[in-house]
Amino acid sequence: MVNKKLSKIINLMARKDQEMRKSEVFDPSVDIKNTGLLKKIIRQSGWPTTSLVGKKASNNAWLIAQHADCDLKFQKLCLKLIKKAVLPKNVDTKNVAYLTDRILVSLGKKQIYGTQFYKDEFGKLVPRPIKEIEALDKRRRNMNLGTFENYKKKMEKL
């Protein structure tokens, strides 16, 4: 049975995350606060799976973990928990791909799925280095991601 109270809390956290990211000012305190709240939720309830909080809140929990760059150790824990939840189809495999790449980039390594971009000196979004690019679309397909070319075009429009 879906925990509606927990869903509401997670969805509110994500709304604050997105409002801050769409505003003119990046406020790292939002990520720090959300990271702390998600840690507490995980300690009390485990990973917020779709069966626990519903699909939207589960994806929003991933979003908070994705933006928890202030705590790489915690991001790694979240990735482990998400991977375990994928087997019974309790999380979206795309979330595994995005968080995996985010962690690899934070560690200074090449990403696997091509999900992480940055703005170059001209303000253009370009992909961070990608491991074994010739097999990239196959890896993306395995995670239910579209082709890299389509994703890149979408990112370039942002």
Tab-separated table of N, CA and C in Angstrom:
chain	number	residue	atom	x	y	z
A	1	MET	N	0.838	-1.181	0.000
A	1	MET	CA	0.000	0.000	0.000
A	1	MET	C	0.889	1.252	0.000
A	2	VAL	N	0.545	2.201	-0.830
A	2	VAL	CA	1.333	3.422	-0.985
A	2	VAL	C	1.208	4.299	0.267
A	3	ASN	N	2.353	4.752	0.756
A	3	ASN	CA	2.415	5.649	1.905
A	3	ASN	C	2.243	7.072	1.383
A	4	LYS	N	1.021	7.573	1.433
A	4	LYS	CA	0.695	8.881	0.851
A	4	LYS	C	1.399	10.028	1.566
A	5	LYS	N	1.571	9.916	2.873
A	5	LYS	CA	2.246	10.970	3.634
A	5	LYS	C	3.711	11.084	3.176
A	6	LEU	N	4.362	9.955	3.039
A	6	LEU	CA	5.754	9.932	2.594
A	6	LEU	C	5.867	10.424	1.146
A	7	SER	N	4.912	10.027	0.310
A	7	SER	CA	4.884	10.498	-1.083
A	7	SER	C	4.813	12.013	-1.145
A	8	LYS	N	3.956	12.572	-0.320
A	8	LYS	CA	3.762	14.023	-0.301
A	8	LYS	C	5.050	14.742	0.105
A	9	ILE	N	5.736	14.213	1.119
A	9	ILE	CA	6.994	14.811	1.588
A	9	ILE	C	8.038	14.792	0.465
A	10	ILE	N	8.193	13.644	-0.184
A	10	ILE	CA	9.192	13.507	-1.253
A	10	ILE	C	8.849	14.417	-2.433
A	11	ASN	N	7.586	14.461	-2.807
A	11	ASN	CA	7.181	15.316	-3.927
A	11	ASN	C	7.409	16.798	-3.612
A	12	LEU	N	7.207	17.193	-2.370
A	12	LEU	CA	7.473	18.574	-1.962
A	12	LEU	C	8.982	18.877	-2.039
A	13	MET	N	9.802	17.928	-1.619
A	13	MET	CA	11.252	18.092	-1.718
A	13	MET	C	11.663	18.306	-3.178
A	14	ALA	N	11.104	17.501	-4.050
A	14	ALA	CA	11.440	17.609	-5.478
A	14	ALA	C	10.954	18.935	-6.058
A	15	ARG	N	9.791	19.378	-5.624
A	15	ARG	CA	9.286	20.656	-6.120
A	15	ARG	C	10.230	21.800	-5.725
A	16	LYS	N	10.705	21.769	-4.480
A	16	LYS	CA	11.662	22.786	-4.032
A	16	LYS	C	12.963	22.697	-4.832
A	17	ASP	N	13.401	21.479	-5.106
A	17	ASP	CA	14.603	21.253	-5.909
A	17	ASP	C	14.451	21.896	-7.287
A	18	GLN	N	13.354	21.630	-7.928
A	18	GLN	CA	13.148	22.129	-9.285
A	18	GLN	C	12.911	23.633	-9.318
A	19	GLU	N	12.198	24.150	-8.332
A	19	GLU	CA	11.994	25.608	-8.263
A	19	GLU	C	13.332	26.324	-8.141
A	20	MET	N	14.209	25.796	-7.284
A	20	MET	CA	15.523	26.409	-7.111
A	20	MET	C	16.327	26.323	-8.401
A	21	ARG	N	16.309	25.179	-9.068
A	21	ARG	CA	17.101	24.998	-10.282
A	21	ARG	C	16.595	25.858	-11.439
A	22	LYS	N	15.318	26.169	-11.430
A	22	LYS	CA	14.755	27.005	-12.499
A	22	LYS	C	14.845	28.497	-12.173
A	23	SER	N	15.235	28.814	-10.947
A	23	SER	CA	15.349	30.220	-10.553
A	23	SER	C	16.674	30.781	-11.055
A	24	GLU	N	16.862	32.042	-10.829
A	24	GLU	CA	18.089	32.724	-11.242
A	24	GLU	C	19.271	32.397	-10.326
A	25	VAL	N	18.985	31.906	-9.117
A	25	VAL	CA	20.035	31.703	-8.128
A	25	VAL	C	20.095	30.238	-7.683
A	26	PHE	N	21.269	29.642	-7.842
A	26	PHE	CA	21.474	28.281	-7.342
A	26	PHE	C	21.735	28.363	-5.848
A	27	ASP	N	20.958	27.612	-5.083
A	27	ASP	CA	21.076	27.628	-3.624
A	27	ASP	C	21.429	26.230	-3.130
A	28	PRO	N	22.715	25.982	-2.828
A	28	PRO	CA	23.129	24.644	-2.400
A	28	PRO	C	22.463	24.175	-1.112
A	29	SER	N	21.934	25.092	-0.321
A	29	SER	CA	21.277	24.683	0.924
A	29	SER	C	20.036	23.822	0.651
A	30	VAL	N	19.411	24.007	-0.510
A	30	VAL	CA	18.247	23.181	-0.871
A	30	VAL	C	18.687	21.727	-1.031
A	31	ASP	N	19.793	21.507	-1.739
A	31	ASP	CA	20.304	20.145	-1.921
A	31	ASP	C	20.743	19.541	-0.595
A	32	ILE	N	21.381	20.336	0.234
A	32	ILE	CA	21.857	19.842	1.537
A	32	ILE	C	20.676	19.426	2.407
A	33	LYS	N	19.651	20.266	2.447
A	33	LYS	CA	18.464	19.953	3.257
A	33	LYS	C	17.751	18.713	2.706
A	34	ASN	N	17.556	18.666	1.383
A	34	ASN	CA	16.891	17.510	0.772
A	34	ASN	C	17.675	16.222	0.982
A	35	THR	N	18.998	16.314	0.903
A	35	THR	CA	19.837	15.135	1.138
A	35	THR	C	19.629	14.619	2.556
A	36	GLY	N	19.629	15.520	3.516
A	36	GLY	CA	19.400	15.125	4.909
A	36	GLY	C	18.038	14.473	5.114
A	37	LEU	N	17.013	15.056	4.492
A	37	LEU	CA	15.664	14.484	4.618
A	37	LEU	C	15.575	13.106	3.962
A	38	LEU	N	16.204	12.962	2.785
A	38	LEU	CA	16.160	11.660	2.111
A	38	LEU	C	16.915	10.611	2.920
A	39	LYS	N	18.018	10.991	3.539
A	39	LYS	CA	18.750	10.059	4.409
A	39	LYS	C	17.836	9.549	5.519
A	40	LYS	N	17.104	10.470	6.129
A	40	LYS	CA	16.198	10.108	7.223
A	40	LYS	C	15.107	9.155	6.717
A	41	ILE	N	14.551	9.470	5.559
A	41	ILE	CA	13.506	8.612	4.973
A	41	ILE	C	14.042	7.211	4.729
A	42	ILE	N	15.244	7.119	4.166
A	42	ILE	CA	15.827	5.810	3.860
A	42	ILE	C	16.123	5.032	5.142
A	43	ARG	N	16.622	5.717	6.166
A	43	ARG	CA	16.874	5.040	7.450
A	43	ARG	C	15.582	4.455	8.025
A	44	GLN	N	14.493	5.194	7.879
A	44	GLN	CA	13.230	4.765	8.479
A	44	GLN	C	12.454	3.774	7.615
A	45	SER	N	12.529	3.943	6.279
A	45	SER	CA	11.634	3.169	5.409
A	45	SER	C	12.334	2.396	4.300
A	46	GLY	N	13.629	2.567	4.141
A	46	GLY	CA	14.329	1.964	3.011
A	46	GLY	C	14.167	2.845	1.776
A	47	TRP	N	14.629	2.345	0.638
A	47	TRP	CA	14.515	3.140	-0.592
A	47	TRP	C	13.046	3.361	-0.934
A	48	PRO	N	12.664	4.585	-1.296
A	48	PRO	CA	11.271	4.872	-1.668
A	48	PRO	C	10.908	4.250	-3.033
A	49	THR	N	10.510	3.011	-3.004
A	49	THR	CA	10.141	2.288	-4.220
A	49	THR	C	8.754	2.697	-4.699
A	50	THR	N	8.419	2.278	-5.903
A	50	THR	CA	7.086	2.592	-6.434
A	50	THR	C	5.995	1.949	-5.580
A	51	SER	N	6.266	0.771	-5.033
A	51	SER	CA	5.240	0.132	-4.207
A	51	SER	C	5.079	0.844	-2.859
A	52	LEU	N	6.120	1.524	-2.396
A	52	LEU	CA	6.037	2.245	-1.122
A	52	LEU	C	5.427	3.634	-1.278
A	53	VAL	N	5.868	4.376	-2.318
A	53	VAL	CA	5.455	5.784	-2.430
A	53	VAL	C	4.806	6.141	-3.767
A	54	GLY	N	4.689	5.197	-4.672
A	54	GLY	CA	4.143	5.484	-5.995
A	54	GLY	C	5.257	5.869	-6.959
A	55	LYS	N	4.938	5.815	-8.247
A	55	LYS	CA	5.948	6.048	-9.279
A	55	LYS	C	6.522	7.467	-9.240
A	56	LYS	N	5.657	8.466	-9.121
A	56	LYS	CA	6.123	9.857	-9.138
A	56	LYS	C	7.077	10.131	-7.983
A	57	ALA	N	6.693	9.766	-6.781
A	57	ALA	CA	7.539	10.031	-5.608
A	57	ALA	C	8.812	9.192	-5.656
A	58	SER	N	8.741	7.984	-6.168
A	58	SER	CA	9.945	7.159	-6.295
A	58	SER	C	10.939	7.829	-7.246
A	59	ASN	N	10.441	8.310	-8.376
A	59	ASN	CA	11.311	9.031	-9.315
A	59	ASN	C	11.825	10.327	-8.689
A	60	ASN	N	11.005	10.978	-7.890
A	60	ASN	CA	11.443	12.203	-7.230
A	60	ASN	C	12.515	11.923	-6.170
A	61	ALA	N	12.433	10.770	-5.506
A	61	ALA	CA	13.483	10.390	-4.550
A	61	ALA	C	14.806	10.223	-5.298
A	62	TRP	N	14.742	9.600	-6.466
A	62	TRP	CA	15.941	9.471	-7.297
A	62	TRP	C	16.481	10.865	-7.645
A	63	LEU	N	15.599	11.787	-8.004
A	63	LEU	CA	16.025	13.139	-8.366
A	63	LEU	C	16.798	13.790	-7.216
A	64	ILE	N	16.311	13.620	-6.007
A	64	ILE	CA	16.988	14.182	-4.837
A	64	ILE	C	18.365	13.529	-4.675
A	65	ALA	N	18.423	12.218	-4.840
A	65	ALA	CA	19.716	11.517	-4.763
A	65	ALA	C	20.649	11.986	-5.870
A	66	GLN	N	20.111	12.178	-7.054
A	66	GLN	CA	20.896	12.637	-8.200
A	66	GLN	C	21.536	13.995	-7.911
A	67	HIS	N	20.841	14.830	-7.189
A	67	HIS	CA	21.332	16.177	-6.896
A	67	HIS	C	22.051	16.264	-5.546
A	68	ALA	N	22.299	15.121	-4.916
A	68	ALA	CA	22.986	15.088	-3.615
A	68	ALA	C	24.506	15.082	-3.811
A	69	ASP	N	24.979	15.938	-4.695
A	69	ASP	CA	26.413	15.998	-4.990
A	69	ASP	C	27.239	16.371	-3.765
A	70	CYS	N	26.607	16.923	-2.756
A	70	CYS	CA	27.291	17.300	-1.519
A	70	CYS	C	27.705	16.070	-0.709
A	71	ASP	N	27.217	14.888	-1.101
A	71	ASP	CA	27.490	13.672	-0.330
A	71	ASP	C	27.609	12.469	-1.272
A	72	LEU	N	28.792	12.309	-1.846
A	72	LEU	CA	29.046	11.227	-2.803
A	72	LEU	C	28.827	9.852	-2.176
A	73	LYS	N	29.214	9.695	-0.918
A	73	LYS	CA	29.015	8.416	-0.220
A	73	LYS	C	27.519	8.059	-0.178
A	74	PHE	N	26.706	9.053	0.100
A	74	PHE	CA	25.259	8.832	0.128
A	74	PHE	C	24.731	8.495	-1.265
A	75	GLN	N	25.227	9.187	-2.304
A	75	GLN	CA	24.804	8.866	-3.673
A	75	GLN	C	25.128	7.408	-3.998
A	76	LYS	N	26.286	6.952	-3.588
A	76	LYS	CA	26.671	5.550	-3.834
A	76	LYS	C	25.724	4.589	-3.122
A	77	LEU	N	25.354	4.919	-1.891
A	77	LEU	CA	24.397	4.093	-1.151
A	77	LEU	C	23.060	4.056	-1.887
A	78	CYS	N	22.597	5.213	-2.339
A	78	CYS	CA	21.328	5.278	-3.069
A	78	CYS	C	21.388	4.414	-4.332
A	79	LEU	N	22.493	4.473	-5.041
A	79	LEU	CA	22.630	3.661	-6.249
A	79	LEU	C	22.518	2.181	-5.916
A	80	LYS	N	23.153	1.740	-4.837
A	80	LYS	CA	23.048	0.330	-4.419
A	80	LYS	C	21.593	-0.039	-4.134
A	81	LEU	N	20.918	0.832	-3.394
A	81	LEU	CA	19.522	0.559	-3.036
A	81	LEU	C	18.625	0.537	-4.270
A	82	ILE	N	18.867	1.461	-5.193
A	82	ILE	CA	18.070	1.510	-6.419
A	82	ILE	C	18.300	0.252	-7.252
A	83	LYS	N	19.549	-0.172	-7.357
A	83	LYS	CA	19.858	-1.386	-8.136
A	83	LYS	C	19.141	-2.604	-7.564
A	84	LYS	N	19.090	-2.698	-6.240
A	84	LYS	CA	18.374	-3.819	-5.612
A	84	LYS	C	16.880	-3.760	-5.932
A	85	ALA	N	16.335	-2.558	-5.972
A	85	ALA	CA	14.901	-2.385	-6.202
A	85	ALA	C	14.520	-2.603	-7.662
A	86	VAL	N	15.482	-2.518	-8.587
A	86	VAL	CA	15.194	-2.706	-10.011
A	86	VAL	C	14.712	-4.125	-10.275
A	87	LEU	N	15.299	-5.090	-9.612
A	87	LEU	CA	14.953	-6.487	-9.873
A	87	LEU	C	13.465	-6.775	-9.729
A	88	PRO	N	12.819	-6.331	-8.647
A	88	PRO	CA	11.369	-6.552	-8.586
A	88	PRO	C	10.567	-5.449	-9.288
A	89	LYS	N	11.240	-4.682	-10.159
A	89	LYS	CA	10.573	-3.615	-10.940
A	89	LYS	C	9.972	-2.537	-10.055
A	90	ASN	N	10.719	-2.158	-9.025
A	90	ASN	CA	10.243	-1.141	-8.096
A	90	ASN	C	10.846	0.228	-8.335
A	91	VAL	N	11.757	0.335	-9.325
A	91	VAL	CA	12.303	1.626	-9.738
A	91	VAL	C	12.528	1.595	-11.244
A	92	ASP	N	12.675	2.764	-11.809
A	92	ASP	CA	12.919	2.917	-13.244
A	92	ASP	C	14.405	2.694	-13.515
A	93	THR	N	14.734	1.830	-14.468
A	93	THR	CA	16.134	1.544	-14.786
A	93	THR	C	16.881	2.795	-15.244
A	94	LYS	N	16.169	3.761	-15.802
A	94	LYS	CA	16.812	5.015	-16.210
A	94	LYS	C	17.474	5.686	-15.019
A	95	ASN	N	16.851	5.585	-13.852
A	95	ASN	CA	17.405	6.210	-12.656
A	95	ASN	C	18.771	5.625	-12.304
A	96	VAL	N	18.930	4.328	-12.530
A	96	VAL	CA	20.224	3.677	-12.290
A	96	VAL	C	21.270	4.279	-13.223
A	97	ALA	N	20.926	4.446	-14.489
A	97	ALA	CA	21.867	4.985	-15.475
A	97	ALA	C	22.292	6.406	-15.114
A	98	TYR	N	21.340	7.261	-14.822
A	98	TYR	CA	21.654	8.652	-14.502
A	98	TYR	C	22.514	8.778	-13.242
A	99	LEU	N	22.151	8.048	-12.202
A	99	LEU	CA	22.904	8.154	-10.953
A	99	LEU	C	24.289	7.525	-11.100
A	100	THR	N	24.398	6.442	-11.843
A	100	THR	CA	25.705	5.832	-12.106
A	100	THR	C	26.626	6.838	-12.777
A	101	ASP	N	26.135	7.470	-13.839
A	101	ASP	CA	26.951	8.469	-14.548
A	101	ASP	C	27.305	9.643	-13.645
A	102	ARG	N	26.373	10.094	-12.846
A	102	ARG	CA	26.607	11.243	-11.967
A	102	ARG	C	27.754	10.929	-11.003
A	103	ILE	N	27.726	9.737	-10.436
A	103	ILE	CA	28.768	9.327	-9.489
A	103	ILE	C	30.113	9.197	-10.201
A	104	LEU	N	30.124	8.558	-11.365
A	104	LEU	CA	31.381	8.403	-12.111
A	104	LEU	C	32.001	9.759	-12.443
A	105	VAL	N	31.183	10.691	-12.902
A	105	VAL	CA	31.674	12.029	-13.234
A	105	VAL	C	32.237	12.710	-11.983
A	106	SER	N	31.546	12.558	-10.850
A	106	SER	CA	32.036	13.147	-9.596
A	106	SER	C	33.383	12.568	-9.184
A	107	LEU	N	33.625	11.318	-9.555
A	107	LEU	CA	34.890	10.656	-9.239
A	107	LEU	C	35.970	10.939	-10.281
A	108	GLY	N	35.630	11.749	-11.298
A	108	GLY	CA	36.593	12.071	-12.349
A	108	GLY	C	36.761	10.969	-13.375
A	109	LYS	N	35.776	10.068	-13.448
A	109	LYS	CA	35.829	8.953	-14.395
A	109	LYS	C	34.886	9.204	-15.566
A	110	LYS	N	35.045	8.397	-16.618
A	110	LYS	CA	34.162	8.508	-17.776
A	110	LYS	C	32.797	7.915	-17.445
A	111	GLN	N	31.763	8.553	-17.950
A	111	GLN	CA	30.414	8.046	-17.744
A	111	GLN	C	30.147	6.862	-18.667
A	112	ILE	N	29.145	6.068	-18.330
A	112	ILE	CA	28.817	4.851	-19.082
A	112	ILE	C	27.638	5.074	-20.031
A	113	TYR	N	26.657	5.866	-19.618
A	113	TYR	CA	25.410	5.995	-20.372
A	113	TYR	C	25.240	7.330	-21.095
A	114	GLY	N	26.167	8.240	-20.933
A	114	GLY	CA	26.103	9.515	-21.648
A	114	GLY	C	24.988	10.431	-21.191
A	115	THR	N	24.715	10.459	-19.892
A	115	THR	CA	23.608	11.276	-19.384
A	115	THR	C	24.054	12.626	-18.837
A	116	GLN	N	25.355	12.803	-18.621
A	116	GLN	CA	25.844	14.002	-17.944
A	116	GLN	C	26.502	14.966	-18.927
A	117	PHE	N	26.053	16.204	-18.896
A	117	PHE	CA	26.542	17.263	-19.775
A	117	PHE	C	27.027	18.430	-18.927
A	118	TYR	N	27.765	19.336	-19.542
A	118	TYR	CA	28.184	20.572	-18.890
A	118	TYR	C	28.213	21.677	-19.932
A	119	LYS	N	28.243	22.920	-19.465
A	119	LYS	CA	28.326	24.050	-20.390
A	119	LYS	C	29.794	24.356	-20.664
A	120	ASP	N	30.139	24.407	-21.954
A	120	ASP	CA	31.511	24.744	-22.323
A	120	ASP	C	31.721	26.262	-22.238
A	121	GLU	N	32.893	26.717	-22.655
A	121	GLU	CA	33.222	28.143	-22.532
A	121	GLU	C	32.336	29.039	-23.387
A	122	PHE	N	31.588	28.441	-24.330
A	122	PHE	CA	30.682	29.213	-25.184
A	122	PHE	C	29.232	29.118	-24.710
A	123	GLY	N	29.021	28.425	-23.578
A	123	GLY	CA	27.682	28.271	-23.034
A	123	GLY	C	26.883	27.142	-23.662
A	124	LYS	N	27.546	26.319	-24.470
A	124	LYS	CA	26.877	25.200	-25.138
A	124	LYS	C	26.964	23.954	-24.254
A	125	LEU	N	25.855	23.213	-24.145
A	125	LEU	CA	25.862	21.966	-23.385
A	125	LEU	C	26.541	20.881	-24.204
A	126	VAL	N	27.562	20.271	-23.607
A	126	VAL	CA	28.308	19.198	-24.274
A	126	VAL	C	28.440	18.025	-23.304
A	127	PRO	N	28.533	16.806	-23.840
A	127	PRO	CA	28.624	15.638	-22.946
A	127	PRO	C	29.961	15.564	-22.228
A	128	ARG	N	29.920	15.088	-21.019
A	128	ARG	CA	31.149	14.763	-20.292
A	128	ARG	C	31.741	13.515	-20.956
A	129	PRO	N	33.034	13.237	-20.753
A	129	PRO	CA	33.661	12.076	-21.412
A	129	PRO	C	32.886	10.783	-21.173
A	130	ILE	N	32.811	9.968	-22.240
A	130	ILE	CA	32.030	8.732	-22.221
A	130	ILE	C	32.944	7.545	-22.508
A	131	LYS	N	32.785	6.496	-21.714
A	131	LYS	CA	33.554	5.266	-21.859
A	131	LYS	C	33.011	4.456	-23.045
A	132	GLU	N	33.910	3.896	-23.842
A	132	GLU	CA	33.552	2.993	-24.946
A	132	GLU	C	32.328	3.485	-25.711
A	133	ILE	N	32.499	4.621	-26.343
A	133	ILE	CA	31.376	5.294	-27.015
A	133	ILE	C	30.752	4.445	-28.127
A	134	GLU	N	31.530	3.540	-28.709
A	134	GLU	CA	30.991	2.714	-29.792
A	134	GLU	C	29.883	1.768	-29.318
A	135	ALA	N	29.853	1.441	-28.037
A	135	ALA	CA	28.802	0.562	-27.495
A	135	ALA	C	27.772	1.346	-26.673
A	136	LEU	N	27.831	2.676	-26.767
A	136	LEU	CA	26.979	3.529	-25.934
A	136	LEU	C	25.494	3.264	-26.148
A	137	ASP	N	25.037	3.240	-27.386
A	137	ASP	CA	23.595	3.070	-27.626
A	137	ASP	C	23.091	1.706	-27.162
A	138	LYS	N	23.937	0.696	-27.226
A	138	LYS	CA	23.534	-0.625	-26.720
A	138	LYS	C	23.319	-0.556	-25.203
A	139	ARG	N	24.257	0.089	-24.506
A	139	ARG	CA	24.110	0.240	-23.048
A	139	ARG	C	22.878	1.072	-22.723
A	140	ARG	N	22.645	2.125	-23.493
A	140	ARG	CA	21.479	2.980	-23.261
A	140	ARG	C	20.185	2.197	-23.490
A	141	ARG	N	20.163	1.365	-24.518
A	141	ARG	CA	18.984	0.549	-24.811
A	141	ARG	C	18.674	-0.386	-23.633
A	142	ASN	N	19.732	-0.976	-23.050
A	142	ASN	CA	19.548	-1.889	-21.918
A	142	ASN	C	18.950	-1.200	-20.695
A	143	MET	N	19.070	0.121	-20.634
A	143	MET	CA	18.538	0.881	-19.496
A	143	MET	C	17.264	1.643	-19.869
A	144	ASN	N	16.686	1.312	-21.003
A	144	ASN	CA	15.459	1.962	-21.489
A	144	ASN	C	15.648	3.451	-21.759
A	145	LEU	N	16.836	3.809	-22.192
A	145	LEU	CA	17.115	5.184	-22.610
A	145	LEU	C	17.054	5.236	-24.135
A	146	GLY	N	16.703	6.360	-24.684
A	146	GLY	CA	16.706	6.510	-26.136
A	146	GLY	C	18.139	6.562	-26.661
A	147	THR	N	18.284	6.791	-27.936
A	147	THR	CA	19.623	6.874	-28.513
A	147	THR	C	20.348	8.099	-27.962
A	148	PHE	N	21.660	8.014	-27.957
A	148	PHE	CA	22.450	9.133	-27.477
A	148	PHE	C	22.262	10.342	-28.385
A	149	GLU	N	22.168	10.120	-29.673
A	149	GLU	CA	22.017	11.232	-30.617
A	149	GLU	C	20.746	12.030	-30.323
A	150	ASN	N	19.649	11.335	-30.087
A	150	ASN	CA	18.395	12.030	-29.752
A	150	ASN	C	18.501	12.767	-28.421
A	151	TYR	N	19.134	12.138	-27.449
A	151	TYR	CA	19.308	12.771	-26.137
A	151	TYR	C	20.192	14.013	-26.263
A	152	LYS	N	21.245	13.899	-27.039
A	152	LYS	CA	22.163	15.021	-27.236
A	152	LYS	C	21.435	16.207	-27.883
A	153	LYS	N	20.606	15.917	-28.880
A	153	LYS	CA	19.828	16.990	-29.530
A	153	LYS	C	18.905	17.669	-28.526
A	154	LYS	N	18.271	16.861	-27.672
A	154	LYS	CA	17.385	17.405	-26.644
A	154	LYS	C	18.176	18.293	-25.680
A	155	MET	N	19.339	17.838	-25.266
A	155	MET	CA	20.163	18.610	-24.335
A	155	MET	C	20.660	19.903	-24.977
A	156	GLU	N	20.971	19.871	-26.246
A	156	GLU	CA	21.469	21.058	-26.945
A	156	GLU	C	20.398	22.151	-27.050
A	157	LYS	N	19.125	21.758	-26.955
A	157	LYS	CA	18.029	22.734	-27.024
A	157	LYS	C	17.797	23.433	-25.697
A	158	LEU	N	18.358	22.899	-24.610
A	158	LEU	CA	18.152	23.502	-23.270
A	158	LEU	C	18.880	24.823	-23.143
